[in-house]
Coordinates of C-alpha atoms in Angstrom, one line a residue:
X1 CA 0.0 0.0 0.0
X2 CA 2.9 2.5 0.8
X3 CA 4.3 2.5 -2.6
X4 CA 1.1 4.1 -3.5
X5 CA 2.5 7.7 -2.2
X6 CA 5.1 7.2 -4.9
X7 CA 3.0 6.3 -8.0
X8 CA -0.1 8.3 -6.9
X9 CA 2.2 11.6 -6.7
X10 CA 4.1 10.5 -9.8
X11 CA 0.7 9.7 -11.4
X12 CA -0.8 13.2 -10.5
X13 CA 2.3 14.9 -11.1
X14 CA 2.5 13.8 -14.8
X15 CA -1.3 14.5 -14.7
X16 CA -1.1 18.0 -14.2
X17 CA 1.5 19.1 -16.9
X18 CA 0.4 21.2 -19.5
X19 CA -0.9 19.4 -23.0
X20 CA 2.6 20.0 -25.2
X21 CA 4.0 18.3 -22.3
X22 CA 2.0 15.6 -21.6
X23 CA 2.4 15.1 -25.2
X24 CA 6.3 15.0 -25.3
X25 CA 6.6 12.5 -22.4
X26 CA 3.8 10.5 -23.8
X27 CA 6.2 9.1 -27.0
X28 CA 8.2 8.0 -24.2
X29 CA 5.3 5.8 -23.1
X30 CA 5.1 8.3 -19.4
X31 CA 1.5 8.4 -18.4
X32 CA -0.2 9.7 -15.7
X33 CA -3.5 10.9 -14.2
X34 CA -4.5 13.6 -11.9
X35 CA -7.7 11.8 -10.6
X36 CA -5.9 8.2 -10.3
X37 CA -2.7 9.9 -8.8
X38 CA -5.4 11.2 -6.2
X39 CA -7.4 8.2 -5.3
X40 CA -4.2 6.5 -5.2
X41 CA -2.9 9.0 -2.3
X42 CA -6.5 8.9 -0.6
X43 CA -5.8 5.4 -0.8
X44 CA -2.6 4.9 1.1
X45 CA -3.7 7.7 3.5
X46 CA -6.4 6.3 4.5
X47 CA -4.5 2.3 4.8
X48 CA -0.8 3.1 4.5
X49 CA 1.4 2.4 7.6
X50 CA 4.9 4.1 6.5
X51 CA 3.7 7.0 4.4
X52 CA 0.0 7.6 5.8
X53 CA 1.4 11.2 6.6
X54 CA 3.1 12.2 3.8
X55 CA 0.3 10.7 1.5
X56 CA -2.2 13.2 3.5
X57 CA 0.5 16.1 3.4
X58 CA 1.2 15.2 -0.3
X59 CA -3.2 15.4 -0.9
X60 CA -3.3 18.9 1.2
X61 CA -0.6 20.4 -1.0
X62 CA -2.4 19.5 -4.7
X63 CA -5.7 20.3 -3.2
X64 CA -4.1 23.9 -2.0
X65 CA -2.4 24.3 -5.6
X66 CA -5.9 23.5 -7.4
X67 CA -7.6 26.3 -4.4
X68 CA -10.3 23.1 -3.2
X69 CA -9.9 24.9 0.1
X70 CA -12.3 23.2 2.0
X71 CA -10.9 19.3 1.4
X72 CA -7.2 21.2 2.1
X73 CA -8.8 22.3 5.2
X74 CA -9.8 18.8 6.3
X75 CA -7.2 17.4 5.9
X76 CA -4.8 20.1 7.9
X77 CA -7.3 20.3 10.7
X78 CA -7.1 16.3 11.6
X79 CA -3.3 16.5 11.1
X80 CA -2.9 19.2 13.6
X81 CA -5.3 17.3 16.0
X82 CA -3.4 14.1 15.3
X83 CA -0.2 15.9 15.7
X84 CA -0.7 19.1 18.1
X85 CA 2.9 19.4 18.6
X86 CA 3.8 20.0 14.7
X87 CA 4.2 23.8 14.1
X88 CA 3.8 23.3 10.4
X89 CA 0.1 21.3 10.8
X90 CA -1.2 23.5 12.7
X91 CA -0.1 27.0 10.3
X92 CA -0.9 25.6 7.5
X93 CA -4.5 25.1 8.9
X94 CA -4.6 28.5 9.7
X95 CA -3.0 29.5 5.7
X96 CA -5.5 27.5 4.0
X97 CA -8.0 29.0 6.2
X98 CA -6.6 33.0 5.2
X99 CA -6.1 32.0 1.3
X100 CA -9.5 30.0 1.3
X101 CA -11.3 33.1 2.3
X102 CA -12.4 32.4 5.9
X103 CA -10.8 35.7 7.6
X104 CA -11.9 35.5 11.1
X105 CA -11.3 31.7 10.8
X106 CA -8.0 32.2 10.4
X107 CA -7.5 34.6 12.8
X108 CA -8.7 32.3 15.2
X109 CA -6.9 29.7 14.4
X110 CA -3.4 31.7 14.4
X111 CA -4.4 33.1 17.0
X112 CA -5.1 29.7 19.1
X113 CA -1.3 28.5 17.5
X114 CA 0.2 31.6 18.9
X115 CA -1.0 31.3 22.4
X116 CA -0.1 27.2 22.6
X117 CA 3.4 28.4 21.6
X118 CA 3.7 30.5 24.8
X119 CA 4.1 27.6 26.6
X120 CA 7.9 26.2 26.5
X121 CA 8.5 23.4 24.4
X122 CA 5.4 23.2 22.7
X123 CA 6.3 23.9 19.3
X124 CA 9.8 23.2 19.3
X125 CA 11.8 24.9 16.6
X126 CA 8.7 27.1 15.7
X127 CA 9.0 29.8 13.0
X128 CA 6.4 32.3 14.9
X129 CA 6.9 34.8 12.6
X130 CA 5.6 33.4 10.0
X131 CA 2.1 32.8 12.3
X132 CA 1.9 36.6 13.0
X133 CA 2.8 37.6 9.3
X134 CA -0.3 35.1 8.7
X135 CA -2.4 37.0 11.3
X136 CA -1.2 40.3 10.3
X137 CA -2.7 39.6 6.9
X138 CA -6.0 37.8 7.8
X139 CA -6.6 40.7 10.4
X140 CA -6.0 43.5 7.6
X141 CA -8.5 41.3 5.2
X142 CA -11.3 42.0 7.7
X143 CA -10.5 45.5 7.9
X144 CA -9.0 45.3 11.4
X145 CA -5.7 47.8 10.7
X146 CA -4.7 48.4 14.4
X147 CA -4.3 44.7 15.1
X148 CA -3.1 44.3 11.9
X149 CA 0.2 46.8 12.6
X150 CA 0.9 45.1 16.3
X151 CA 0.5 41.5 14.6
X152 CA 3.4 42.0 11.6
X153 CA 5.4 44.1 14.2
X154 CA 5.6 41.2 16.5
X155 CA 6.5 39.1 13.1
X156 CA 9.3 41.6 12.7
X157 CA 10.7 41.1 16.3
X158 CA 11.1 37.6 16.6
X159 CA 14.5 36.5 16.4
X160 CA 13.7 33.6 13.9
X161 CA 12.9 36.2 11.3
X162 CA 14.9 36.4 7.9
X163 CA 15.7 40.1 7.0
X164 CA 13.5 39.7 3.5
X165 CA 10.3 38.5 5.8
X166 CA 11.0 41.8 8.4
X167 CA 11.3 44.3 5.4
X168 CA 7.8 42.5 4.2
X169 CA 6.4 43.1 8.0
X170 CA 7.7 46.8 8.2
X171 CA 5.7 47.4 4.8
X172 CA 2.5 45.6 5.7
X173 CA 2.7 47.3 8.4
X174 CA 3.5 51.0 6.7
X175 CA 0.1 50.4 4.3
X176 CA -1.6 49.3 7.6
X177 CA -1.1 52.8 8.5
X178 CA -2.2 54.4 5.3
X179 CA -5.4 52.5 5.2
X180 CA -6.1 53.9 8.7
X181 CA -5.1 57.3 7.6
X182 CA -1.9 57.4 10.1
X183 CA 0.2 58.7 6.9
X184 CA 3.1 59.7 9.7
X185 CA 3.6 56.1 11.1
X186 CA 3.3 55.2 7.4
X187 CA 6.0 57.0 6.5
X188 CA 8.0 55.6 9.2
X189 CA 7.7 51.7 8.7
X190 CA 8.5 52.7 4.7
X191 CA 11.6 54.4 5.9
X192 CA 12.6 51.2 7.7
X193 CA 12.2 49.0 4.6
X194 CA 14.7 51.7 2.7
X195 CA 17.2 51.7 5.3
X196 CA 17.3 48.0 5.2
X197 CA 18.7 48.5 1.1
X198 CA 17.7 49.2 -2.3
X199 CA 18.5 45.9 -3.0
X200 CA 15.3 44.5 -2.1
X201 CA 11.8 43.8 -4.3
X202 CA 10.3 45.9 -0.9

């Protein structure tokens, strides 16, 4: 059953190129199918012993590149109940939610993923500031600017964060500003992201 995760990803991989591919690797006798590739990973997800995980994880992330939110979802939500310790379950419950629409979802559900992260140990090696940038964003989607600025500026504190990810805080934060009509702070978290270099997409 486990080498199902292999030929069901191969399967939908192939599956999902574009037609002048499919047709190029097809002389070669490739062939593959999104909708068997899938049923195969369903399969060994649902009976697999080595690769249950992975054939879940692999289903979440070509349900989140097709945007089938809802089945993404799903499938996040029992992995972060069946594995409350994993950082990564648990955000990328809370991204699907954000991308997938569901603002105040998300927010919630950041929000649940920050607090459990207050306690030592519970999330080791966590990223945080990736959960804040999240929260940050789903905040500003429903409007909620002031929350918004305190959520990327704790993103931009942490000391896990890359410089590329704080120069995106400090600018999320700056048009945080603007849509509240604080044009002076604005100005300040833009000036931040030009000190940082001119190097930068920012």
């Amino acid at each position: 059953v486990d080498a199902q995760l292999v030929v069901g990803v191969y399967q939908y991989v192939v599956g999902s190129l574009p037609f002048a591919f499919k047709l190029l690797v097809g002389i070669v006798g490739i062939r593959g199918s999104k909708g068997s590739g899938m049923a195969l990973l369903r399969d060994a997800g649902d009976h697999g012993v080595v690769t249950r995980v992975e054939a879940k994880t692999s289903m979440m992330l070509f349900l989140r590149r097709e945007a089938k939110y809802p089945p993404a979802i799903a499938i996040a939500k029992q992995l972060a109940e069946e594995y409350p310790h994993d950082y990564l379950f648990s955000l990328e419950e809370a991204n699907l939610e954000k991308d997938g629409g569901d603002g105040m979802t998300a927010v919630r559900t950041y929000q649940r993923l920050i607090d459990a992260a207050q306690h030592s140990g519970y999330f080791p090696n966590a990223h945080m500031e990736l959960a804040y940038f999240g929260l940050g964003d789903s905040l500003r989607g429903q409007d909620r600017y002031a929350e918004a600025v305190e959520a990327y500026r704790q993103g931009a504190m942490q000391p896990t964060t890359s410089p590329e990810l704080k120069r995106r805080c400090w600018l999320q934060a700056g048009e945080s500003y603007d849509l509240m009509g604080d044009h002076a702070k604005a100005v300040e978290q833009y000036q931040a992201v030009l000190a940082a270099g001119s190097d930068t997409a920012q």
